[in-house]
Every structure is written in C-alpha cells, then in structure tokens.
Amino acid sequence: RRMPLILVLIGIICFGVFLGYPKYQMMKLEDEARHDLKSGGFAQFEAKYRPLMRAAKIDFSVLDQYPNIRFYMRNTAYSGTDLPEDVRSMVNTMGCESMESFRPMEEKARTALLNVLEEDQVTFHISLKNKFGAELAGHQQKFSACPNFLTLKNLEQAADPSPPQMTLTPAPAPSIPSPAATATAPAAAYTGSEEAAAH
C-alpha cells in the first residue's frame, strides 16, 4: 500500500513542479528586466543618442525617475513657436513606436519586459522646446496604454530572433524644420550646460 501512495505523491510533486516552473522562470525574467530598467537602462539613451542629437543641433537628456522616464529635447537652432503637424504627431507617437524594437526579442524575455512595464505602470514623458526654452510639444503615456502593447504581448516567437535585449530603444527625436534665418546657426550653439536651462 505504501508503494502506490509514494508513487502518487511523486506524481503530484512532479506535476506541481511542471506547472510551477514556467511561472518561476517568468518571475525570474521579470526580476531581471525590472533590475535592468531601474539600474539605468533608460539613462543609456542619453549617451547613445547625444552625437546624433548634437549633429541636429538638439540638446537631448533623459531624466530617469522610474517608473517615470522623462525625455527632454531642445532645438538650439529653432526660435519659432509653431510645429508642423507631422512633427507634433511624431512627438505623440515616438514613445509607443520605440516598443517595436521589442519584436526581435526572445518571446519569454519580451513578455517579461512587457509585464514589468505594465505592472510598474512605466510612463514616458516627452518635452520638445525651442532654442529659448519655450515648450513646443509635450506628451506623456504609459507604455501599457500604447496601441501596439497587446500586439507585442501576443506576438509569437519570431522565426529568427536575435539575442534578447532588455533595454528600450527610443525612436530618434524629431527634427524641427528651421527657418532660413536660423538654419545657419553655428555648431557652437550646443553646450552641455544649456541642458539645465532647457528644463
């Protein structure tokens, strides 16, 4: 009688491990994703995009106040106060569009990252100013409220995935068309100290 009971217990334990391991694995991936995001994952954008922004005469900085991530941009060659509608639309969609970079991720790593963005209610804030610091456009949104969030969460494993990456990649900041009077602004208009004044 003991033998069948032991076999039943072993079966139950194995079944429990079988059911519990995927959840444990996902929790571990979520912990890793959360750690990466909290330990400066967003702040890496500033160093990565600074050369590009500098060439476009745009001061760019990231203030990581997890779960609120603030992107500040200031066009040092534009003094106008109006934006073309397509640029304004770009400001409103660039945060959500940046999530498209999750597509090549391994399925479980992507799901874990999206779970963290949803559970922690991670919100991006984008501010775009002209050379004098006047606000041209601003937008804020939770990543989990993006139109493509559920699509990415339900995305099946890609046929040829690249190695998983746990960092977000934002879309490039919009370039504001400058009037002829400001198009020839000197490259020296950019200084790191101007960022503080920008926000």
Short mmCIF file of N, CA and C in Angstrom, two decimals, residues 38-133:
data_model
loop_
_atom_site.label_atom_id
_atom_site.label_comp_id
_atom_site.label_asym_id
_atom_site.label_seq_id
_atom_site.Cartn_x
_atom_site.Cartn_y
_atom_site.Cartn_z
N LYS A 38 15.62 49.65 -13.70
CA LYS A 38 15.84 50.51 -12.54
C LYS A 38 17.30 50.92 -12.37
N SER A 39 18.21 50.16 -12.98
CA SER A 39 19.63 50.45 -12.78
C SER A 39 20.22 51.23 -13.95
N GLY A 40 19.41 52.08 -14.55
CA GLY A 40 19.93 52.99 -15.57
C GLY A 40 19.70 52.56 -16.99
N GLY A 41 18.79 51.61 -17.22
CA GLY A 41 18.52 51.17 -18.58
C GLY A 41 18.08 52.30 -19.49
N PHE A 42 17.27 53.21 -18.97
CA PHE A 42 16.78 54.33 -19.77
C PHE A 42 17.85 55.41 -19.93
N ALA A 43 18.66 55.59 -18.91
CA ALA A 43 19.67 56.64 -18.95
C ALA A 43 20.72 56.41 -20.04
N GLN A 44 20.83 55.18 -20.50
CA GLN A 44 21.80 54.87 -21.55
C GLN A 44 21.45 55.57 -22.86
N PHE A 45 20.19 55.97 -23.01
CA PHE A 45 19.78 56.65 -24.23
C PHE A 45 20.58 57.92 -24.45
N GLU A 46 20.82 58.64 -23.35
CA GLU A 46 21.46 59.95 -23.46
C GLU A 46 22.82 59.83 -24.13
N ALA A 47 23.64 58.89 -23.67
CA ALA A 47 24.97 58.72 -24.25
C ALA A 47 24.88 58.20 -25.68
N LYS A 48 23.92 57.31 -25.93
CA LYS A 48 23.79 56.69 -27.25
C LYS A 48 23.37 57.70 -28.31
N TYR A 49 22.44 58.59 -27.95
CA TYR A 49 21.87 59.49 -28.95
C TYR A 49 22.48 60.89 -28.95
N ARG A 50 23.37 61.18 -27.99
CA ARG A 50 23.95 62.53 -27.91
C ARG A 50 24.64 62.95 -29.22
N PRO A 51 25.50 62.11 -29.85
CA PRO A 51 26.15 62.55 -31.09
C PRO A 51 25.15 62.88 -32.20
N LEU A 52 24.10 62.04 -32.33
CA LEU A 52 23.08 62.28 -33.35
C LEU A 52 22.34 63.58 -33.09
N MET A 53 21.96 63.79 -31.83
CA MET A 53 21.22 65.00 -31.47
C MET A 53 22.11 66.24 -31.63
N ARG A 54 23.36 66.09 -31.27
CA ARG A 54 24.28 67.22 -31.37
C ARG A 54 24.42 67.67 -32.83
N ALA A 55 24.51 66.69 -33.72
CA ALA A 55 24.63 67.00 -35.15
C ALA A 55 23.37 67.70 -35.66
N ALA A 56 22.22 67.38 -35.07
CA ALA A 56 20.96 68.00 -35.47
C ALA A 56 20.67 69.27 -34.67
N LYS A 57 21.66 69.72 -33.88
CA LYS A 57 21.52 70.91 -33.04
C LYS A 57 20.34 70.77 -32.06
N ILE A 58 20.27 69.59 -31.46
CA ILE A 58 19.24 69.33 -30.46
C ILE A 58 19.89 68.88 -29.17
N ASP A 59 19.65 69.64 -28.10
CA ASP A 59 20.08 69.19 -26.77
C ASP A 59 19.13 68.08 -26.35
N PHE A 60 19.67 66.98 -25.86
CA PHE A 60 18.85 65.84 -25.51
C PHE A 60 19.30 65.28 -24.17
N SER A 61 18.37 65.08 -23.27
CA SER A 61 18.72 64.48 -21.98
C SER A 61 17.57 63.60 -21.50
N VAL A 62 17.92 62.66 -20.65
CA VAL A 62 16.94 61.72 -20.10
C VAL A 62 17.00 61.81 -18.58
N LEU A 63 15.86 62.01 -17.97
CA LEU A 63 15.77 62.02 -16.51
C LEU A 63 15.03 60.75 -16.10
N ASP A 64 15.75 59.84 -15.49
CA ASP A 64 15.19 58.55 -15.11
C ASP A 64 14.66 58.63 -13.68
N GLN A 65 13.35 58.78 -13.55
CA GLN A 65 12.69 58.79 -12.24
C GLN A 65 11.72 57.59 -12.21
N TYR A 66 12.28 56.43 -12.43
CA TYR A 66 11.48 55.21 -12.56
C TYR A 66 10.36 55.16 -11.54
N PRO A 67 9.13 54.91 -11.97
CA PRO A 67 8.68 54.48 -13.29
C PRO A 67 8.34 55.62 -14.26
N ASN A 68 8.71 56.86 -13.92
CA ASN A 68 8.50 57.97 -14.84
C ASN A 68 9.82 58.29 -15.54
N ILE A 69 9.82 58.19 -16.86
CA ILE A 69 11.02 58.42 -17.65
C ILE A 69 10.78 59.66 -18.50
N ARG A 70 11.64 60.67 -18.30
CA ARG A 70 11.43 61.96 -18.96
C ARG A 70 12.50 62.22 -20.02
N PHE A 71 12.04 62.48 -21.24
CA PHE A 71 12.94 62.79 -22.35
C PHE A 71 12.81 64.28 -22.67
N TYR A 72 13.91 64.99 -22.55
CA TYR A 72 13.92 66.43 -22.82
C TYR A 72 14.70 66.69 -24.11
N MET A 73 14.08 67.46 -25.01
CA MET A 73 14.74 67.83 -26.26
C MET A 73 14.59 69.33 -26.47
N ARG A 74 15.66 69.97 -26.92
CA ARG A 74 15.60 71.40 -27.22
C ARG A 74 16.39 71.67 -28.49
N ASN A 75 15.70 72.23 -29.49
CA ASN A 75 16.35 72.56 -30.75
C ASN A 75 17.04 73.91 -30.61
N THR A 76 18.37 73.90 -30.59
CA THR A 76 19.14 75.12 -30.35
C THR A 76 19.21 76.02 -31.59
N ALA A 77 18.63 75.59 -32.72
CA ALA A 77 18.68 76.40 -33.94
C ALA A 77 17.29 76.88 -34.36
N TYR A 78 16.28 76.62 -33.52
CA TYR A 78 14.91 76.98 -33.90
C TYR A 78 14.31 77.92 -32.86
N SER A 79 13.87 79.09 -33.32
CA SER A 79 13.31 80.08 -32.40
C SER A 79 11.80 80.22 -32.56
N GLY A 80 11.22 79.49 -33.52
CA GLY A 80 9.78 79.59 -33.74
C GLY A 80 8.97 78.98 -32.61
N THR A 81 7.67 79.19 -32.67
CA THR A 81 6.78 78.68 -31.62
C THR A 81 5.75 77.70 -32.17
N ASP A 82 5.78 77.45 -33.47
CA ASP A 82 4.83 76.54 -34.09
C ASP A 82 5.55 75.33 -34.65
N LEU A 83 4.88 74.20 -34.61
CA LEU A 83 5.43 72.97 -35.17
C LEU A 83 4.56 72.47 -36.31
N PRO A 84 5.17 71.91 -37.35
CA PRO A 84 4.37 71.24 -38.38
C PRO A 84 3.59 70.10 -37.73
N GLU A 85 2.41 69.83 -38.24
CA GLU A 85 1.55 68.81 -37.65
C GLU A 85 2.20 67.44 -37.65
N ASP A 86 2.99 67.13 -38.70
CA ASP A 86 3.59 65.81 -38.75
C ASP A 86 4.66 65.65 -37.66
N VAL A 87 5.35 66.74 -37.31
CA VAL A 87 6.34 66.68 -36.24
C VAL A 87 5.64 66.52 -34.89
N ARG A 88 4.55 67.26 -34.71
CA ARG A 88 3.78 67.14 -33.47
C ARG A 88 3.25 65.72 -33.30
N SER A 89 2.79 65.14 -34.40
CA SER A 89 2.29 63.77 -34.37
C SER A 89 3.41 62.80 -34.02
N MET A 90 4.61 63.08 -34.53
CA MET A 90 5.76 62.22 -34.25
C MET A 90 6.09 62.23 -32.75
N VAL A 91 6.01 63.41 -32.14
CA VAL A 91 6.27 63.52 -30.71
C VAL A 91 5.27 62.66 -29.92
N ASN A 92 4.02 62.66 -30.40
CA ASN A 92 2.97 61.92 -29.70
C ASN A 92 3.07 60.40 -29.87
N THR A 93 3.78 59.96 -30.89
CA THR A 93 3.82 58.52 -31.17
C THR A 93 5.19 57.89 -30.97
N MET A 94 6.24 58.70 -30.80
CA MET A 94 7.59 58.13 -30.78
C MET A 94 7.82 57.17 -29.61
N GLY A 95 7.21 57.43 -28.48
CA GLY A 95 7.38 56.54 -27.33
C GLY A 95 6.82 55.15 -27.61
N CYS A 96 5.59 55.11 -28.14
CA CYS A 96 4.96 53.82 -28.45
C CYS A 96 5.69 53.12 -29.58
N GLU A 97 6.13 53.89 -30.57
CA GLU A 97 6.83 53.28 -31.69
C GLU A 97 8.17 52.68 -31.26
N SER A 98 8.74 53.22 -30.19
CA SER A 98 10.02 52.68 -29.72
C SER A 98 9.88 51.24 -29.26
N MET A 99 8.66 50.85 -28.87
CA MET A 99 8.45 49.47 -28.40
C MET A 99 8.56 48.45 -29.53
N GLU A 100 8.52 48.91 -30.77
CA GLU A 100 8.67 47.98 -31.89
C GLU A 100 10.04 47.30 -31.85
N SER A 101 10.99 47.92 -31.13
CA SER A 101 12.32 47.31 -31.01
C SER A 101 12.27 46.03 -30.17
N PHE A 102 11.13 45.75 -29.52
CA PHE A 102 11.00 44.52 -28.73
C PHE A 102 10.74 43.30 -29.61
N ARG A 103 10.32 43.50 -30.85
CA ARG A 103 9.91 42.39 -31.72
C ARG A 103 10.96 41.29 -31.86
N PRO A 104 12.25 41.64 -32.04
CA PRO A 104 13.25 40.57 -32.22
C PRO A 104 13.61 39.82 -30.94
N MET A 105 13.12 40.30 -29.79
CA MET A 105 13.49 39.66 -28.53
C MET A 105 12.95 38.24 -28.44
N GLU A 106 13.62 37.42 -27.66
CA GLU A 106 13.12 36.08 -27.37
C GLU A 106 11.77 36.23 -26.68
N GLU A 107 10.84 35.36 -27.01
CA GLU A 107 9.44 35.53 -26.60
C GLU A 107 9.26 35.72 -25.09
N LYS A 108 9.89 34.87 -24.29
CA LYS A 108 9.71 34.96 -22.83
C LYS A 108 10.33 36.24 -22.27
N ALA A 109 11.49 36.62 -22.81
CA ALA A 109 12.14 37.85 -22.35
C ALA A 109 11.28 39.07 -22.70
N ARG A 110 10.68 39.04 -23.88
CA ARG A 110 9.81 40.15 -24.30
C ARG A 110 8.57 40.22 -23.42
N THR A 111 7.96 39.06 -23.17
CA THR A 111 6.77 39.02 -22.32
C THR A 111 7.08 39.52 -20.91
N ALA A 112 8.23 39.12 -20.38
CA ALA A 112 8.62 39.56 -19.04
C ALA A 112 8.79 41.07 -18.99
N LEU A 113 9.45 41.63 -20.01
CA LEU A 113 9.66 43.08 -20.06
C LEU A 113 8.34 43.82 -20.15
N LEU A 114 7.44 43.34 -20.99
CA LEU A 114 6.12 43.97 -21.13
C LEU A 114 5.32 43.85 -19.84
N ASN A 115 5.45 42.70 -19.15
CA ASN A 115 4.76 42.53 -17.86
C ASN A 115 5.23 43.58 -16.85
N VAL A 116 6.54 43.83 -16.83
CA VAL A 116 7.10 44.81 -15.89
C VAL A 116 6.61 46.22 -16.25
N LEU A 117 6.62 46.55 -17.53
CA LEU A 117 6.15 47.87 -17.95
C LEU A 117 4.70 48.09 -17.54
N GLU A 118 3.92 47.00 -17.60
CA GLU A 118 2.51 47.09 -17.23
C GLU A 118 2.32 47.13 -15.71
N GLU A 119 2.97 46.22 -15.01
CA GLU A 119 2.81 46.14 -13.55
C GLU A 119 3.32 47.40 -12.85
N ASP A 120 4.45 47.93 -13.33
CA ASP A 120 5.04 49.11 -12.70
C ASP A 120 4.47 50.41 -13.24
N GLN A 121 3.58 50.30 -14.24
CA GLN A 121 2.97 51.48 -14.86
C GLN A 121 4.03 52.48 -15.32
N VAL A 122 5.04 51.96 -16.02
CA VAL A 122 6.13 52.81 -16.51
C VAL A 122 5.56 53.79 -17.53
N THR A 123 5.86 55.06 -17.33
CA THR A 123 5.30 56.14 -18.14
C THR A 123 6.41 56.97 -18.75
N PHE A 124 6.32 57.24 -20.04
CA PHE A 124 7.30 58.12 -20.68
C PHE A 124 6.72 59.52 -20.82
N HIS A 125 7.56 60.50 -20.63
CA HIS A 125 7.19 61.92 -20.77
C HIS A 125 8.15 62.52 -21.79
N ILE A 126 7.63 63.17 -22.80
CA ILE A 126 8.46 63.78 -23.84
C ILE A 126 8.21 65.28 -23.88
N SER A 127 9.28 66.05 -23.83
CA SER A 127 9.17 67.51 -23.90
C SER A 127 10.08 68.03 -25.00
N LEU A 128 9.52 68.82 -25.89
CA LEU A 128 10.28 69.40 -27.00
C LEU A 128 10.19 70.92 -26.92
N LYS A 129 11.35 71.60 -26.88
CA LYS A 129 11.39 73.05 -26.73
C LYS A 129 12.20 73.70 -27.85
N ASN A 130 11.97 75.01 -28.02
CA ASN A 130 12.80 75.72 -29.00
C ASN A 130 14.06 76.24 -28.32
N LYS A 131 14.88 77.00 -29.03
CA LYS A 131 16.18 77.43 -28.51
C LYS A 131 16.06 78.29 -27.26
N PHE A 132 14.91 78.96 -27.08
CA PHE A 132 14.73 79.83 -25.92
C PHE A 132 14.10 79.08 -24.73
N GLY A 133 13.82 77.81 -24.91
CA GLY A 133 13.24 77.04 -23.83
C GLY A 133 11.73 77.06 -23.80
#
